Coordinates of C-alpha atoms (C1' of nucleotides) in Angstrom, one line a residue:
Chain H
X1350 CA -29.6 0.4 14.4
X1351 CA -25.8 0.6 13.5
X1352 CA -25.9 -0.5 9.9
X1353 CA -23.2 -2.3 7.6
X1354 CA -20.0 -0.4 6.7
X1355 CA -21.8 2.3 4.9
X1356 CA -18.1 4.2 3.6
X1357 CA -17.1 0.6 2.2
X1358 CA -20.1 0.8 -0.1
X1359 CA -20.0 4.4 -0.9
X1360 CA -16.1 3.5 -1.5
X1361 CA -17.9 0.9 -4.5
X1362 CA -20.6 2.5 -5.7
X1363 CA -17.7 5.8 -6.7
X1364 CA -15.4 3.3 -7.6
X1365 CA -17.5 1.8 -9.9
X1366 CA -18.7 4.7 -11.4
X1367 CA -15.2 5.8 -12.0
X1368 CA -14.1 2.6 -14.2
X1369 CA -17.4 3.1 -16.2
X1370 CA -17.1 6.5 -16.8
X1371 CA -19.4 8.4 -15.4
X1372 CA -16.9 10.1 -13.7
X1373 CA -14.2 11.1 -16.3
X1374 CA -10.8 12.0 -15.5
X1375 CA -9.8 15.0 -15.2
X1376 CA -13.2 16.1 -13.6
X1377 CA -13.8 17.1 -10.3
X1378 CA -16.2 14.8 -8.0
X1379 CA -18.9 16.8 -5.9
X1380 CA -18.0 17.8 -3.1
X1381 CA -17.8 15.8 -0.1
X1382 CA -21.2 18.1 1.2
X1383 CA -22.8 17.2 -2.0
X1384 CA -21.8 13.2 -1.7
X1385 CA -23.1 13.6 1.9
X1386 CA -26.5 14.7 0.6
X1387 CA -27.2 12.2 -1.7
X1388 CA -26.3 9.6 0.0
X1389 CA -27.9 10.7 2.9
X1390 CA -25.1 10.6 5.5
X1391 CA -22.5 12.4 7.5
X1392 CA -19.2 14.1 5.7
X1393 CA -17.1 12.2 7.7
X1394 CA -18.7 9.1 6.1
X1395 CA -17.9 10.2 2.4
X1396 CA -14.5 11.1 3.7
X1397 CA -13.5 7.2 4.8
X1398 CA -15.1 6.4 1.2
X1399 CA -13.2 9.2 -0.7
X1400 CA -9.7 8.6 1.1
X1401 CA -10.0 5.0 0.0
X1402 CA -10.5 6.1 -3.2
X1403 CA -7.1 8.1 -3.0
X1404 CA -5.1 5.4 -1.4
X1405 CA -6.3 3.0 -4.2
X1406 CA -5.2 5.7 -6.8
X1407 CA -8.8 6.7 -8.4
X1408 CA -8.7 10.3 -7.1
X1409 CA -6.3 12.8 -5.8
X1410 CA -7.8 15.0 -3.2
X1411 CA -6.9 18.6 -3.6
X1412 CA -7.8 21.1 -0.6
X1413 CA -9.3 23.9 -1.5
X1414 CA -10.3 22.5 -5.0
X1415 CA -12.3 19.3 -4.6
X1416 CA -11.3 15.2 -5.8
X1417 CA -9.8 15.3 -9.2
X1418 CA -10.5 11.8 -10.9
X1419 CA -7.0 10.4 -12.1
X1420 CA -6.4 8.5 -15.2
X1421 CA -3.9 6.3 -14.3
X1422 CA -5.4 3.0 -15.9
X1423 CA -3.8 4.3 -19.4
X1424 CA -1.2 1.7 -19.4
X1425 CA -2.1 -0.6 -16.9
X1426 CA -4.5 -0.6 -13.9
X1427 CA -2.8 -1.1 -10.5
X1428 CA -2.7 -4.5 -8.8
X1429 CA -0.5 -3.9 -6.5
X1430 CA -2.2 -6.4 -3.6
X1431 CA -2.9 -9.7 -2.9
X1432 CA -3.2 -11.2 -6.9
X1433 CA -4.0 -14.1 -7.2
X1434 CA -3.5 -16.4 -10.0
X1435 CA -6.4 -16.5 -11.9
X1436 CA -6.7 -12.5 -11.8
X1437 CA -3.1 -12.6 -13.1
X1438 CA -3.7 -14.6 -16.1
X1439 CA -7.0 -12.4 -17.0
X1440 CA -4.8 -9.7 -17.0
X1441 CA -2.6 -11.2 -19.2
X1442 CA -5.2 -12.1 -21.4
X1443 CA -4.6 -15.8 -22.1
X1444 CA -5.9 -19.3 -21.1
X1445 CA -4.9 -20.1 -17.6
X1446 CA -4.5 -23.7 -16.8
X1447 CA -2.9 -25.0 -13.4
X1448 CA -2.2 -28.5 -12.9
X1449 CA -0.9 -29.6 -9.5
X1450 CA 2.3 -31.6 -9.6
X1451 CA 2.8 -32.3 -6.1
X1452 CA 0.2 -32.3 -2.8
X1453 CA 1.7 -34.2 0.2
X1454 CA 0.8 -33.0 4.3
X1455 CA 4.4 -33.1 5.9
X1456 CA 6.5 -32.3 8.8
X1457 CA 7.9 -28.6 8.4
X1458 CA 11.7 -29.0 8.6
X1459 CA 14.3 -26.6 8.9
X1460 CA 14.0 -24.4 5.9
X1461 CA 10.2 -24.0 6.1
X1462 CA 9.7 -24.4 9.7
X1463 CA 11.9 -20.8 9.4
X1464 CA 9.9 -19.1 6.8
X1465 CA 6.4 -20.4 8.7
X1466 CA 7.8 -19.3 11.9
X1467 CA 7.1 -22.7 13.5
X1468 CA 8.1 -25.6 14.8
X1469 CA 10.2 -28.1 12.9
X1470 CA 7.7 -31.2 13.5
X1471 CA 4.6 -29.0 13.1
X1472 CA 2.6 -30.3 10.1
X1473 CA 2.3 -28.3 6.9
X1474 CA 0.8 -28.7 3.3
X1475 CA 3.4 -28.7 0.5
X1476 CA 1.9 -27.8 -2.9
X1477 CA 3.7 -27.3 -6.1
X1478 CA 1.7 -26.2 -8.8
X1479 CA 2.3 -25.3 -12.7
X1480 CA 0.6 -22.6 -14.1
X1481 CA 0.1 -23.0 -18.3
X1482 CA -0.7 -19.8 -19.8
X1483 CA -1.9 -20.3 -24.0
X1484 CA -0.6 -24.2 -22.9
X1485 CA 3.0 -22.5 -21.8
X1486 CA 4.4 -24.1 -18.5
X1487 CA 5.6 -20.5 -17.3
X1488 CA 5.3 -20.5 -13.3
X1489 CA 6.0 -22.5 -10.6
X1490 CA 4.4 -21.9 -7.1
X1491 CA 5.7 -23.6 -4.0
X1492 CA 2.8 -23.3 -1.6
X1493 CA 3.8 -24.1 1.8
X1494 CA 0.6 -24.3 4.8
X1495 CA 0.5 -24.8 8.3
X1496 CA -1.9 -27.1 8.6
X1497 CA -3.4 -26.9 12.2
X1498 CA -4.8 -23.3 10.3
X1499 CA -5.8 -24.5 7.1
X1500 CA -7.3 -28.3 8.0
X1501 CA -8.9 -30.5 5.3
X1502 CA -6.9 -28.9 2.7
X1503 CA -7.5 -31.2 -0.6
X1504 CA -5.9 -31.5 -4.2
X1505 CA -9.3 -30.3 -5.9
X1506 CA -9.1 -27.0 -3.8
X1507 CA -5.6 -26.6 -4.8
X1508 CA -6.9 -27.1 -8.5
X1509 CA -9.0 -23.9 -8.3
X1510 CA -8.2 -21.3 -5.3
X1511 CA -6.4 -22.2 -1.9
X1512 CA -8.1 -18.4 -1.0
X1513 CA -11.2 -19.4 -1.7
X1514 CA -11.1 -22.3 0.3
X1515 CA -10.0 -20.9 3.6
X1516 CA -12.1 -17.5 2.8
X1517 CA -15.2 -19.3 1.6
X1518 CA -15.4 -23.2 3.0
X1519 CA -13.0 -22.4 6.4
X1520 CA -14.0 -18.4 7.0
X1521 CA -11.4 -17.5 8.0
X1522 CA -10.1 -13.5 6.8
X1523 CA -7.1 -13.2 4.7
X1524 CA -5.7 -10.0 5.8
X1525 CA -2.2 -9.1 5.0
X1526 CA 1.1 -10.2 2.7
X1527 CA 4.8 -9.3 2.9
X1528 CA 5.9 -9.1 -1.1
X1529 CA 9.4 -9.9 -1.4
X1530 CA 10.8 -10.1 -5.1
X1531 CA 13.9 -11.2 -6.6
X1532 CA 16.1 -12.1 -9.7
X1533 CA 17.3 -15.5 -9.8
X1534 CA 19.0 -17.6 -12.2
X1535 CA 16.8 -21.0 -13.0
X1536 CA 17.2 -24.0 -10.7
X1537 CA 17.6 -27.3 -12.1
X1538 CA 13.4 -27.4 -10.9
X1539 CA 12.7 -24.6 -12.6
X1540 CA 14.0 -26.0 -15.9
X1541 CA 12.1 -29.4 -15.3
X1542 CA 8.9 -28.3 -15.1
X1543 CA 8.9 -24.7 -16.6
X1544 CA 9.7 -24.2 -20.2
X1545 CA 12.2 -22.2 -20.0
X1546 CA 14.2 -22.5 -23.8
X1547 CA 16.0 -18.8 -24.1
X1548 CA 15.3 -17.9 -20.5
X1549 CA 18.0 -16.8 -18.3
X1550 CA 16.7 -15.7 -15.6
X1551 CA 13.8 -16.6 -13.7
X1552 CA 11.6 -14.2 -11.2
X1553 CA 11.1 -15.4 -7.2
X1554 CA 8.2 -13.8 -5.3
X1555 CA 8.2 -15.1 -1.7
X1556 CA 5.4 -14.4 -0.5
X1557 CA 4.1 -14.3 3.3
X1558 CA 0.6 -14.5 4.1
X1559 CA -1.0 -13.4 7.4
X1560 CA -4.8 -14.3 8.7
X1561 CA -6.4 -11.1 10.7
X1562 CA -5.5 -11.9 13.6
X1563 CA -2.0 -11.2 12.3
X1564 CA -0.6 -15.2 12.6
X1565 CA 1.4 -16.4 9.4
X1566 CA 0.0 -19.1 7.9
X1567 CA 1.2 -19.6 4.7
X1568 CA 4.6 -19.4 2.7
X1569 CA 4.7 -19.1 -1.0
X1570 CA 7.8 -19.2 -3.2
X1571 CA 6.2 -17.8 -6.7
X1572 CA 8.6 -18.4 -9.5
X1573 CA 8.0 -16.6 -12.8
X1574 CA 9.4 -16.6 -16.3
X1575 CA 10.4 -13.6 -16.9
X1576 CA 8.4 -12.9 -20.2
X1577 CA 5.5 -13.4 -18.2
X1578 CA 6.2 -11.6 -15.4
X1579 CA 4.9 -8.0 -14.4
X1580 CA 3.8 -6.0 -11.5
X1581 CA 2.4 -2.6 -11.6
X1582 CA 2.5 -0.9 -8.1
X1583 CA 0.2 2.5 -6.5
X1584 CA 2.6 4.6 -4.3
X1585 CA 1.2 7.2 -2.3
X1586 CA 3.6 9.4 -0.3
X1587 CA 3.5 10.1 3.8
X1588 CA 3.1 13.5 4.5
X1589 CA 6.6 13.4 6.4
X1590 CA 8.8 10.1 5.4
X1591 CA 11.0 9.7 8.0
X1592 CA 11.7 6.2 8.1
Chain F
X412 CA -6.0 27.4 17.8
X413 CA -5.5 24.5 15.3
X414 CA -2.4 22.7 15.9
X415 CA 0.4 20.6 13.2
X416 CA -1.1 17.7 12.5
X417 CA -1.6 16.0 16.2
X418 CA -2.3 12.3 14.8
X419 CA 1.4 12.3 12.8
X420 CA 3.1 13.3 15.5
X421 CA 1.6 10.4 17.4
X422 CA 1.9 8.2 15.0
X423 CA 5.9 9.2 14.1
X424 CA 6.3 8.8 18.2
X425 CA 4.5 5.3 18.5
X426 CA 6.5 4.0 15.5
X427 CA 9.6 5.4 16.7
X428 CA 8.9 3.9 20.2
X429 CA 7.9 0.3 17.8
X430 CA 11.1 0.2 15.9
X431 CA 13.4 0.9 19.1
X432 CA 11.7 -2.0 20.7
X433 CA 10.1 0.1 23.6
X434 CA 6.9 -1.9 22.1
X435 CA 8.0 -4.9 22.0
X436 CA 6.7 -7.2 18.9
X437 CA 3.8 -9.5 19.7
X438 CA 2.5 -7.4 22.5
X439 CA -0.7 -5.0 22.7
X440 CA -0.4 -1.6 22.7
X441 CA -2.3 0.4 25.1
X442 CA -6.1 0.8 24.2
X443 CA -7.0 3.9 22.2
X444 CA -8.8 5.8 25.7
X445 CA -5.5 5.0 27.1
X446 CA -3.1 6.5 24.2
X447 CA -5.8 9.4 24.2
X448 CA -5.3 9.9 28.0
X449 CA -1.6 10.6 28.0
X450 CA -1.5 12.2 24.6
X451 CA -4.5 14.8 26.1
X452 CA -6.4 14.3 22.8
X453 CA -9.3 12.6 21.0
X454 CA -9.6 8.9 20.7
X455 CA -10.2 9.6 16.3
X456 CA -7.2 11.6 16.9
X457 CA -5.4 8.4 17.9
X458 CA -7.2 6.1 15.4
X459 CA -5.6 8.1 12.9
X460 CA -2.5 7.2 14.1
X461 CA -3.0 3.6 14.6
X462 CA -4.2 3.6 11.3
X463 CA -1.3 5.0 9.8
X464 CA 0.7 2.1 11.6
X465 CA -1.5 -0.2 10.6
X466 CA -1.1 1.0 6.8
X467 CA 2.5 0.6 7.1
X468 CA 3.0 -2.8 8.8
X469 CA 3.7 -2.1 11.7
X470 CA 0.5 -3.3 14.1
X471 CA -2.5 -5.1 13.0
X472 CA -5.5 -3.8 15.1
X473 CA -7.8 -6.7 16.2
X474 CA -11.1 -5.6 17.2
X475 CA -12.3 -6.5 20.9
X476 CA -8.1 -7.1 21.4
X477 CA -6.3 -4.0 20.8
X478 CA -3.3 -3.4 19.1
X479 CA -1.0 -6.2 18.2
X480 CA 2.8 -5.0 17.0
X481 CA 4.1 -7.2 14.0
X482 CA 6.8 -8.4 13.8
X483 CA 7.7 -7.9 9.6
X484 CA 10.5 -5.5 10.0
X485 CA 12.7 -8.0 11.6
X486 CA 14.2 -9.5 8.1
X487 CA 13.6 -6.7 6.0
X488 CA 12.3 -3.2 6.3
X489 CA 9.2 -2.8 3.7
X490 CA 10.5 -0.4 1.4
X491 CA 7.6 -0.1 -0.9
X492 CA 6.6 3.8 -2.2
X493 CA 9.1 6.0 -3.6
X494 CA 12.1 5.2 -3.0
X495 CA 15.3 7.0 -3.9
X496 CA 18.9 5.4 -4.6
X497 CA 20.5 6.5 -1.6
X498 CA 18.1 4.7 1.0
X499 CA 18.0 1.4 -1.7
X500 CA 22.4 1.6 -1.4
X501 CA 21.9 2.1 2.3
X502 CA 19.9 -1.0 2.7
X503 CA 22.4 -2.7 0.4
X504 CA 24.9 -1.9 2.9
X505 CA 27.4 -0.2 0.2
X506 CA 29.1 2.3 -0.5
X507 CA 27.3 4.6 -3.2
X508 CA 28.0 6.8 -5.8
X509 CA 26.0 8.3 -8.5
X510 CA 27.9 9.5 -12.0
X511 CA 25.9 11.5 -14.6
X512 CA 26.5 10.4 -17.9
X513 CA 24.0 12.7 -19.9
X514 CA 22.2 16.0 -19.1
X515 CA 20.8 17.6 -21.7
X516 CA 17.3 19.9 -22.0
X517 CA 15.6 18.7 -25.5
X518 CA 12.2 18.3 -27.2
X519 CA 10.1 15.3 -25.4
X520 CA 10.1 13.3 -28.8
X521 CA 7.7 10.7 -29.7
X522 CA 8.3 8.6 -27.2
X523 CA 8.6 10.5 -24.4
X524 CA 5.8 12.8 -25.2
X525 CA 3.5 9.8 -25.0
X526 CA 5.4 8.6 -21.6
X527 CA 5.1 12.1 -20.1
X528 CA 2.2 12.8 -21.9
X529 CA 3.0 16.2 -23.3
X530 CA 3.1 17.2 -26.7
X531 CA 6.0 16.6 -28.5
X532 CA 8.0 19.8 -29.1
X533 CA 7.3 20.2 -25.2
X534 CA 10.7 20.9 -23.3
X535 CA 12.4 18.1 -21.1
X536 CA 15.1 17.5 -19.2
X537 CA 17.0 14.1 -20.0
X538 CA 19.1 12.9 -17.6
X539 CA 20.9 9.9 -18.0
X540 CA 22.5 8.1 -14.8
X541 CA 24.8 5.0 -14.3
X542 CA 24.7 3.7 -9.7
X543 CA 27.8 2.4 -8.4
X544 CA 27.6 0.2 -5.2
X545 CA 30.9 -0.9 -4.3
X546 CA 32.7 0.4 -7.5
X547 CA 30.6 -1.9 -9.8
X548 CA 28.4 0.1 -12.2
X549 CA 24.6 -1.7 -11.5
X550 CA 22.0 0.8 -12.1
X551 CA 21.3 2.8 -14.9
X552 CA 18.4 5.5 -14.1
X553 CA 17.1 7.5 -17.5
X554 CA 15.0 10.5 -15.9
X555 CA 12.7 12.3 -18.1
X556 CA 11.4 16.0 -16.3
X557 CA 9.0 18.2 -17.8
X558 CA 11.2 21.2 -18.0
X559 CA 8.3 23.8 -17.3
X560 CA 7.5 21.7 -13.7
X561 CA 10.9 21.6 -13.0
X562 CA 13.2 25.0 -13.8
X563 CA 16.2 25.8 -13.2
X564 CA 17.6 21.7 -13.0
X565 CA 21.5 21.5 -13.0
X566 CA 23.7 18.3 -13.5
X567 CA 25.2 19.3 -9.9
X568 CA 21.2 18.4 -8.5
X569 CA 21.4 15.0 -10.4
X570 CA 24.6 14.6 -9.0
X571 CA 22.6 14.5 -5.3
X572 CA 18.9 14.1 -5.2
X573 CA 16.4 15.2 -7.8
X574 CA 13.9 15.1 -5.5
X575 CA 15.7 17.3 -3.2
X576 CA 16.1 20.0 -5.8
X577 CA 11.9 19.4 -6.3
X578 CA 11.1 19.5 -2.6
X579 CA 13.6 22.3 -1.1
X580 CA 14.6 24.1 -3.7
X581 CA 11.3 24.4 -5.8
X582 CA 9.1 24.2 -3.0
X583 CA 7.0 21.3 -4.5
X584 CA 5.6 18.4 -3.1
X585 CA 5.9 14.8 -4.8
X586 CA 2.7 13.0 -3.8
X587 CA 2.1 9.6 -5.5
X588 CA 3.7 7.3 -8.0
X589 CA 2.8 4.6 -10.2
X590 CA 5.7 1.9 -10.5
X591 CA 5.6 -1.0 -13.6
X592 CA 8.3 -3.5 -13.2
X593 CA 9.5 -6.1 -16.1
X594 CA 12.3 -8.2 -17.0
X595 CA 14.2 -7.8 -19.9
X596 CA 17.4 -9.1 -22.0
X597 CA 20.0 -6.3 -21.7
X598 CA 19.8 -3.9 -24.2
X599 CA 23.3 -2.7 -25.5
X600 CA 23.4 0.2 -24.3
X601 CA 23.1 -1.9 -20.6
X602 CA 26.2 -3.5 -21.7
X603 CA 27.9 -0.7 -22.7
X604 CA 27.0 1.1 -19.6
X605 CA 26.7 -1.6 -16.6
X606 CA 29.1 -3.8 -15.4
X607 CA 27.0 -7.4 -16.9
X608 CA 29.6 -9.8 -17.0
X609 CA 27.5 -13.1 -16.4
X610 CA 24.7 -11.2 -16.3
X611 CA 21.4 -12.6 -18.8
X612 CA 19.1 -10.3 -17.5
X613 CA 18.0 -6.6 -16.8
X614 CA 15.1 -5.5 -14.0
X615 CA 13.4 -2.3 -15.8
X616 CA 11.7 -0.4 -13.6
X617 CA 9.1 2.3 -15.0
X618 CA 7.9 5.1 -13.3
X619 CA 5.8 7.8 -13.1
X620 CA 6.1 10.4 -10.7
X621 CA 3.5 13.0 -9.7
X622 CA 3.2 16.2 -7.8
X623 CA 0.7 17.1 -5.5
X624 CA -1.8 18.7 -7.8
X625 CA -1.6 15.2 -9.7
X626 CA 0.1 16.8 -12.5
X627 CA 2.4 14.2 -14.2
X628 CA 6.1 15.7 -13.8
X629 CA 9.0 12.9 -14.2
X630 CA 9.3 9.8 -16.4
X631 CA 11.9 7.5 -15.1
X632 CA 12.8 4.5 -16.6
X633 CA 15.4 2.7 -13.9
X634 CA 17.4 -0.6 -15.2
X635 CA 18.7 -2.3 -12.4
X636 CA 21.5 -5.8 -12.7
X637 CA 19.1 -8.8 -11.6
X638 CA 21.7 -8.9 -8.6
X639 CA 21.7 -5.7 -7.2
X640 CA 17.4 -5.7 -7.1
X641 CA 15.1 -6.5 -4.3
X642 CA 11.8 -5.0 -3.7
X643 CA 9.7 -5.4 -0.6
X644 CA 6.1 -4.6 -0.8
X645 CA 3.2 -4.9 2.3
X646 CA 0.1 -5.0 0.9
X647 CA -3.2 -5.1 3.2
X648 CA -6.4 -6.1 2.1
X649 CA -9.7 -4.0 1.8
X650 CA -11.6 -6.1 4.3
X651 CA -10.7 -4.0 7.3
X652 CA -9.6 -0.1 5.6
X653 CA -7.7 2.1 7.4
X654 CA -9.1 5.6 8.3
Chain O
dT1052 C1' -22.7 -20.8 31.3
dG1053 C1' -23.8 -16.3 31.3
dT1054 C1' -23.1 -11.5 32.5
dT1055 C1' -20.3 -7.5 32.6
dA1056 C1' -16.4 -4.7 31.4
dT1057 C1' -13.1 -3.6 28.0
dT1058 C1' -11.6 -2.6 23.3
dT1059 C1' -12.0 -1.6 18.6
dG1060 C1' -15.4 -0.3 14.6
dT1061 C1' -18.8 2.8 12.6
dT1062 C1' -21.6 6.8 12.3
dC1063 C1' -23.2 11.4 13.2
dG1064 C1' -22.6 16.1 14.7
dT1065 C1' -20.1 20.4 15.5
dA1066 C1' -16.4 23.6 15.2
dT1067 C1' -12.4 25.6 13.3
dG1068 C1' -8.3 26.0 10.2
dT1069 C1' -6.4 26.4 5.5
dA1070 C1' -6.4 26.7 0.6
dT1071 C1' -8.8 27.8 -3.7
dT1072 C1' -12.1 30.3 -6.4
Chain B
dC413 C1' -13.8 40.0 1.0
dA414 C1' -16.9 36.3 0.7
dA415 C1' -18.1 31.6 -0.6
dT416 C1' -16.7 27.0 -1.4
dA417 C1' -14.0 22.8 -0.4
dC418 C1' -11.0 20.0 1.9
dA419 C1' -8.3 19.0 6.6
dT420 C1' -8.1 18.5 11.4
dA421 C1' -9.9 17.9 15.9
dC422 C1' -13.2 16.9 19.7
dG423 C1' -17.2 14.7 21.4
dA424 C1' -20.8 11.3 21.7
dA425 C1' -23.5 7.2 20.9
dC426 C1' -23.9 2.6 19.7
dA427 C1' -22.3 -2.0 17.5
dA428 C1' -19.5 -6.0 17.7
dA429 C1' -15.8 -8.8 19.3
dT430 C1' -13.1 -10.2 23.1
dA431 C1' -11.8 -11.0 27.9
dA432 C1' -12.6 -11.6 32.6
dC433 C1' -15.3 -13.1 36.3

DNA sequence: TGTTATTTGTTCGTATGTATT
DNA sequence: CAATACATACGAACAAATAAC
């Protein structure tokens, strides 16, 4: 009876514990023997939990010592990852609005058909959405979607989460992103529908979006004001970097 | 008889073999029993490794399937973790130079103490840096090191790496870092230092750098011309962990 | 369609190496 | 030196998804 992923639980139920306290920072977990005790399971199993827990930036493993708990949500916690919107805004700590200014299913062309690795004729959602933060127009997204992967798409989904839709209604798993960001000055677009008064510069994310079994399926062009713009990233380092 | 640390060696090989195309992108890898086979090792000693690539872009494993290799690294090489300025002017394809306007030892302050947190008469080194790429002054790094971590520091080691000074010369390892990135109006000092003729904006990139025993050593604070900043970041999602 | 083989995912067990206390 | 704790490695069994026949 091979049960669920027991480390992915473990992983939460530490995790947890660590954002409510009851492990401090500065403190030393118990020991992997220990966590394999109470939680009735193997050490190798606390280990998949407990490196998770380091990659993520809750703990730094120190041989010989034992899992030091870090404190690194001080100033910000990390969100390095796939954010979306609505977790944004929370984190900015304002009323989030989004109000969908364009939702049309079209043929690719050449610029997108190059970013979605497809086809010029091959069909693809185009959504341009506002974002209002505290009633602010202060980003743009450009969402582009091949549609043969994300059918029945509609304006109402669009209005709350596109990831919930294809993670929830199509089940589909949402499994990686390529990040890239860049300083631009504001487009004639960018001044239309963002309010942009005393804003020089505005920041782009593109950002490409891959289903697990690794085929691209959506484009987004993620275009920020810069007031309202910040991203706090977790680095871990290889043991040899030799890229 | 333990050995080095079998699954990096794999994994430096397979992504060696990835990036000089003797994998070729959208192609499976051999299965695990079969990479275990002509390695003459374990088949969790090659997980590791396939993990590792998996963390870092370069396959996604799909279960039942194998081991797809992506194809991200074809526009742009993820550069995400700690990068230093010489690999960022390498991928800007310029020529580099690094001048050190200010090196001085002093009292952390008030500012920096709560940065570095340390107390406030603590010792630091302050280490003030302008980038030239292509003769045009574009970066302006302002390092902050905890003197007692790091002894012995010279304006000659700013001059190269600081992190070469840590690792070979101290003996030190640099394990994680925890990036914030804003956008900000130049400050006048940017002016005054950078070349920001046309230039509205300033990317401020904060960091904080720790050693192995998580120990908080380095404060940098790096301001970089909106032109001369890109940042590339592959993020996977916690559906399917690695290791 | 259904069965079988292949491949990856998870868990458990054991042993040994390395660093800290 | 001994005990503790994390790191690495090998082996085995079974689950789940996929592919092939």
């Amino acid at each position: 009876m091979m049960m669920q992923k027991k480390y992915l639980l473990i992983y939460e139920e530490i995790s947890k514990q660590i954002q409510e306290g009851h492990f401090a920072p500065k403190t030393i977990l118990p020991s992997e023997n220990e966590f394999a005790d109470s939680y009735q399971t193997s050490r190798e199993t606390i280990r998949k939990a407990l490196n998770l827990l380091a990659q993520n930036g809750f703990i730094q493993k120190i041989r010989g010592k034992g899992s030091l708990v870090l404190d690194l949500k001080r100033h910000q916690f990390p969100i390095s990852g796939l954010v979306s919107f609505k977790e944004l805004a929370e984190n900015m700590g304002g009323k989030a609005e989004t109000k969908v200014e364009e939702f049309t299913l079209q043929q690719a062309g050449r610029e997108i058909s190059r970013e979605l690795n497809v086809d010029d004729d091959e069909l693809a959602w185009k959504v341009k959405r506002v974002r209002h933060i505290d009633s602010e127009r202060v980003i743009l997204d450009k969402d582009f979607l091949v549609e043969k992967h994300v059918p029945g798409l509609t304006k109402e989904n669009c209005e709350n989460s596109i990831f919930e839709y294809i993670e929830k209604k199509l089940e589909k798993k949402i499994s990686f992103a390529k990040k890239e960001f860049t300083v631009e000055e504001p487009s004639a677009e960018d001044r239309m529908l963002l309010d942009m008064e005393g804003f020089h510069a505005i920041v782009v994310v593109k950002n490409y979006i891959y289903f697990d079994d690794a085929t691209l399926f959506q484009y987004t062009e993620s275009r920020h004001r810069p007031d309202k713009f910040r991203f706090v990233d977790f680095a871990r380092r290889m043991d040899t970097p030799s890229l």
